[in-house]
Amino acid sequence: MSGPSGVHRGTVAWIDTDAAGIYHHTTVARYAEAAEAQLMESAGLREVYFPVAPRVRYEVDYRAPLRFGDDVTATVTLARLGTSSMTFEFEVVGGDGTTSWTAASGRYVTVHLPGGHVDGAAAVPWPEEWRAALESSAAGRPAQ
């Protein structure tokens, strides 16, 4: 992964698990999206990006369980900035204070739909200032 990244750190909460205390599959999406929010925050785009960037594709490989109380770190990286879409790659790593392991990894795609999430809406190019902010963030410079 080579583009700008966002990181979310936390602990697996009871609400994140099933009755056996193992993380529910939807928890991975929440962790990835929390890391994505950090990425967009660092680029100065958090307020404007999310209302117009629905997910149109999502895939995940579940590799190992996370349990109630485990540490968790989710990292999301912008892998591709297309004309009207963005592809993100993510990894969710668990830890118990002694060891760490990859719990899940995957990728998802968002598109730019400024007209709203309605049937027949067509994706349009990302604004140039957003592209510049993401490129600055990738280079480690603060967004303008």
mmCIF file of C-alpha atoms in Angstrom:
data_model
loop_
_atom_site.group_PDB
_atom_site.id
_atom_site.type_symbol
_atom_site.label_atom_id
_atom_site.label_comp_id
_atom_site.label_asym_id
_atom_site.label_seq_id
_atom_site.Cartn_x
_atom_site.Cartn_y
_atom_site.Cartn_z
ATOM 1 C CA MET A 1 0.000 0.000 0.000
ATOM 2 C CA SER A 2 1.500 3.310 -1.035
ATOM 3 C CA GLY A 3 -1.047 6.146 -0.817
ATOM 4 C CA PRO A 4 -2.183 8.192 2.169
ATOM 5 C CA SER A 5 -3.224 6.113 5.174
ATOM 6 C CA GLY A 6 -5.483 6.417 8.176
ATOM 7 C CA VAL A 7 -5.253 4.385 11.376
ATOM 8 C CA HIS A 8 -7.852 3.472 14.001
ATOM 9 C CA ARG A 9 -6.792 1.907 17.303
ATOM 10 C CA GLY A 10 -9.093 0.502 19.922
ATOM 11 C CA THR A 11 -10.246 -2.503 21.866
ATOM 12 C CA VAL A 12 -12.830 -5.056 20.788
ATOM 13 C CA ALA A 13 -15.952 -4.155 22.757
ATOM 14 C CA TRP A 14 -18.614 -6.624 23.847
ATOM 15 C CA ILE A 15 -21.051 -5.019 21.405
ATOM 16 C CA ASP A 16 -18.602 -5.900 18.570
ATOM 17 C CA THR A 17 -18.927 -9.629 19.282
ATOM 18 C CA ASP A 18 -21.378 -12.467 18.981
ATOM 19 C CA ALA A 19 -22.543 -14.564 21.948
ATOM 20 C CA ALA A 20 -19.252 -16.503 21.918
ATOM 21 C CA GLY A 21 -17.267 -13.270 22.350
ATOM 22 C CA ILE A 22 -15.788 -13.404 18.807
ATOM 23 C CA TYR A 23 -15.997 -10.321 16.607
ATOM 24 C CA HIS A 24 -18.954 -10.031 14.291
ATOM 25 C CA HIS A 25 -18.086 -9.757 10.589
ATOM 26 C CA THR A 26 -19.601 -6.264 10.319
ATOM 27 C CA THR A 27 -17.161 -4.991 12.943
ATOM 28 C CA VAL A 28 -14.372 -5.123 10.356
ATOM 29 C CA ALA A 29 -16.220 -2.614 8.168
ATOM 30 C CA ARG A 30 -16.647 -0.253 11.125
ATOM 31 C CA TYR A 31 -12.944 -0.449 11.990
ATOM 32 C CA ALA A 32 -11.976 0.177 8.353
ATOM 33 C CA GLU A 33 -14.342 3.128 8.111
ATOM 34 C CA ALA A 34 -12.971 4.620 11.348
ATOM 35 C CA ALA A 35 -9.482 4.467 9.813
ATOM 36 C CA GLU A 36 -10.844 5.983 6.589
ATOM 37 C CA ALA A 37 -12.295 8.850 8.645
ATOM 38 C CA GLN A 38 -8.816 9.485 10.076
ATOM 39 C CA LEU A 39 -7.369 9.520 6.556
ATOM 40 C CA MET A 40 -9.975 12.029 5.375
ATOM 41 C CA GLU A 41 -9.516 14.115 8.522
ATOM 42 C CA SER A 42 -5.776 14.370 7.852
ATOM 43 C CA ALA A 43 -6.540 15.527 4.292
ATOM 44 C CA GLY A 44 -9.093 18.076 5.551
ATOM 45 C CA LEU A 45 -11.948 16.319 3.714
ATOM 46 C CA ARG A 46 -13.914 14.548 6.458
ATOM 47 C CA GLU A 47 -16.934 16.888 6.382
ATOM 48 C CA VAL A 48 -17.296 17.012 2.591
ATOM 49 C CA TYR A 49 -16.257 13.507 1.519
ATOM 50 C CA PHE A 50 -18.547 11.096 3.385
ATOM 51 C CA PRO A 51 -21.961 12.460 2.294
ATOM 52 C CA VAL A 52 -21.038 12.010 -1.393
ATOM 53 C CA ALA A 53 -18.891 8.845 -1.406
ATOM 54 C CA PRO A 54 -20.950 5.650 -1.114
ATOM 55 C CA ARG A 55 -19.286 2.254 -1.175
ATOM 56 C CA VAL A 56 -20.008 0.391 -4.397
ATOM 57 C CA ARG A 57 -17.794 -2.650 -3.814
ATOM 58 C CA TYR A 58 -16.509 -4.271 -0.619
ATOM 59 C CA GLU A 59 -14.503 -7.463 -0.139
ATOM 60 C CA VAL A 60 -12.816 -8.895 2.908
ATOM 61 C CA ASP A 61 -10.737 -11.937 3.790
ATOM 62 C CA TYR A 62 -11.334 -13.026 7.371
ATOM 63 C CA ARG A 63 -8.122 -14.628 8.601
ATOM 64 C CA ALA A 64 -8.350 -14.978 12.379
ATOM 65 C CA PRO A 65 -10.799 -14.147 15.150
ATOM 66 C CA LEU A 66 -10.731 -11.131 17.388
ATOM 67 C CA ARG A 67 -12.188 -11.593 20.842
ATOM 68 C CA PHE A 68 -13.745 -9.330 23.413
ATOM 69 C CA GLY A 69 -10.967 -7.266 25.001
ATOM 70 C CA ASP A 70 -8.362 -7.750 22.253
ATOM 71 C CA ASP A 71 -6.461 -4.720 21.034
ATOM 72 C CA VAL A 72 -7.232 -3.811 17.440
ATOM 73 C CA THR A 73 -5.508 -1.620 14.862
ATOM 74 C CA ALA A 74 -7.124 -0.941 11.496
ATOM 75 C CA THR A 75 -5.131 0.690 8.719
ATOM 76 C CA VAL A 76 -6.738 1.982 5.526
ATOM 77 C CA THR A 77 -4.675 3.136 2.558
ATOM 78 C CA LEU A 78 -5.824 4.879 -0.581
ATOM 79 C CA ALA A 79 -4.556 2.408 -3.163
ATOM 80 C CA ARG A 80 -5.973 4.121 -6.268
ATOM 81 C CA LEU A 81 -7.433 7.549 -6.900
ATOM 82 C CA GLY A 82 -9.394 7.268 -10.115
ATOM 83 C CA THR A 83 -11.319 9.914 -11.985
ATOM 84 C CA SER A 84 -14.561 9.354 -10.052
ATOM 85 C CA SER A 85 -13.700 6.416 -7.784
ATOM 86 C CA MET A 86 -11.271 5.603 -4.993
ATOM 87 C CA THR A 87 -10.013 2.143 -4.113
ATOM 88 C CA PHE A 88 -8.955 1.559 -0.524
ATOM 89 C CA GLU A 89 -7.041 -1.384 0.923
ATOM 90 C CA PHE A 90 -7.260 -2.206 4.601
ATOM 91 C CA GLU A 91 -5.818 -4.478 7.245
ATOM 92 C CA VAL A 92 -7.188 -5.182 10.717
ATOM 93 C CA VAL A 93 -4.607 -6.452 13.217
ATOM 94 C CA GLY A 94 -5.468 -7.876 16.604
ATOM 95 C CA GLY A 95 -3.301 -8.214 19.661
ATOM 96 C CA ASP A 96 -3.509 -9.622 23.160
ATOM 97 C CA GLY A 97 -0.556 -7.852 24.746
ATOM 98 C CA THR A 98 1.831 -10.677 23.862
ATOM 99 C CA THR A 99 1.296 -11.429 20.183
ATOM 100 C CA SER A 100 -0.382 -9.796 17.204
ATOM 101 C CA TRP A 101 -2.072 -11.268 14.139
ATOM 102 C CA THR A 102 -3.874 -10.186 10.978
ATOM 103 C CA ALA A 103 -7.558 -10.681 11.640
ATOM 104 C CA ALA A 104 -8.860 -9.413 8.300
ATOM 105 C CA SER A 105 -7.802 -7.613 5.147
ATOM 106 C CA GLY A 106 -9.574 -6.414 2.064
ATOM 107 C CA ARG A 107 -10.467 -3.594 -0.226
ATOM 108 C CA TYR A 108 -13.407 -1.417 -1.125
ATOM 109 C CA VAL A 109 -14.349 1.184 -3.699
ATOM 110 C CA THR A 110 -16.163 4.477 -3.244
ATOM 111 C CA VAL A 111 -17.510 6.737 -5.989
ATOM 112 C CA HIS A 112 -18.260 10.459 -6.133
ATOM 113 C CA LEU A 113 -22.041 11.025 -6.218
ATOM 114 C CA PRO A 114 -22.629 14.660 -5.314
ATOM 115 C CA GLY A 115 -26.238 14.538 -6.542
ATOM 116 C CA GLY A 116 -27.225 12.065 -3.862
ATOM 117 C CA HIS A 117 -27.655 8.343 -3.561
ATOM 118 C CA VAL A 118 -30.574 7.911 -5.948
ATOM 119 C CA ASP A 119 -31.285 5.317 -8.602
ATOM 120 C CA GLY A 120 -29.621 6.192 -11.871
ATOM 121 C CA ALA A 121 -27.151 8.657 -10.357
ATOM 122 C CA ALA A 122 -23.869 8.755 -12.250
ATOM 123 C CA ALA A 123 -20.465 9.171 -10.652
ATOM 124 C CA VAL A 124 -18.617 12.382 -11.511
ATOM 125 C CA PRO A 125 -14.927 13.341 -11.197
ATOM 126 C CA TRP A 126 -13.503 14.148 -7.773
ATOM 127 C CA PRO A 127 -12.893 17.883 -7.271
ATOM 128 C CA GLU A 128 -9.330 18.895 -8.091
ATOM 129 C CA GLU A 129 -8.851 20.425 -4.628
ATOM 130 C CA TRP A 130 -9.735 17.037 -3.057
ATOM 131 C CA ARG A 131 -7.203 15.304 -5.274
ATOM 132 C CA ALA A 132 -4.557 17.847 -4.257
ATOM 133 C CA ALA A 133 -5.405 17.421 -0.560
ATOM 134 C CA LEU A 134 -5.093 13.633 -0.809
ATOM 135 C CA GLU A 135 -1.828 13.892 -2.730
ATOM 136 C CA SER A 136 -0.454 16.314 -0.098
ATOM 137 C CA SER A 137 -1.562 13.920 2.632
ATOM 138 C CA ALA A 138 0.224 11.058 0.854
ATOM 139 C CA ALA A 139 3.402 13.104 0.768
ATOM 140 C CA GLY A 140 3.120 13.759 4.507
ATOM 141 C CA ARG A 141 2.309 17.435 4.084
ATOM 142 C CA PRO A 142 -0.691 18.998 5.819
ATOM 143 C CA ALA A 143 -3.670 19.758 3.581
ATOM 144 C CA GLN A 144 -4.055 23.426 2.508
#
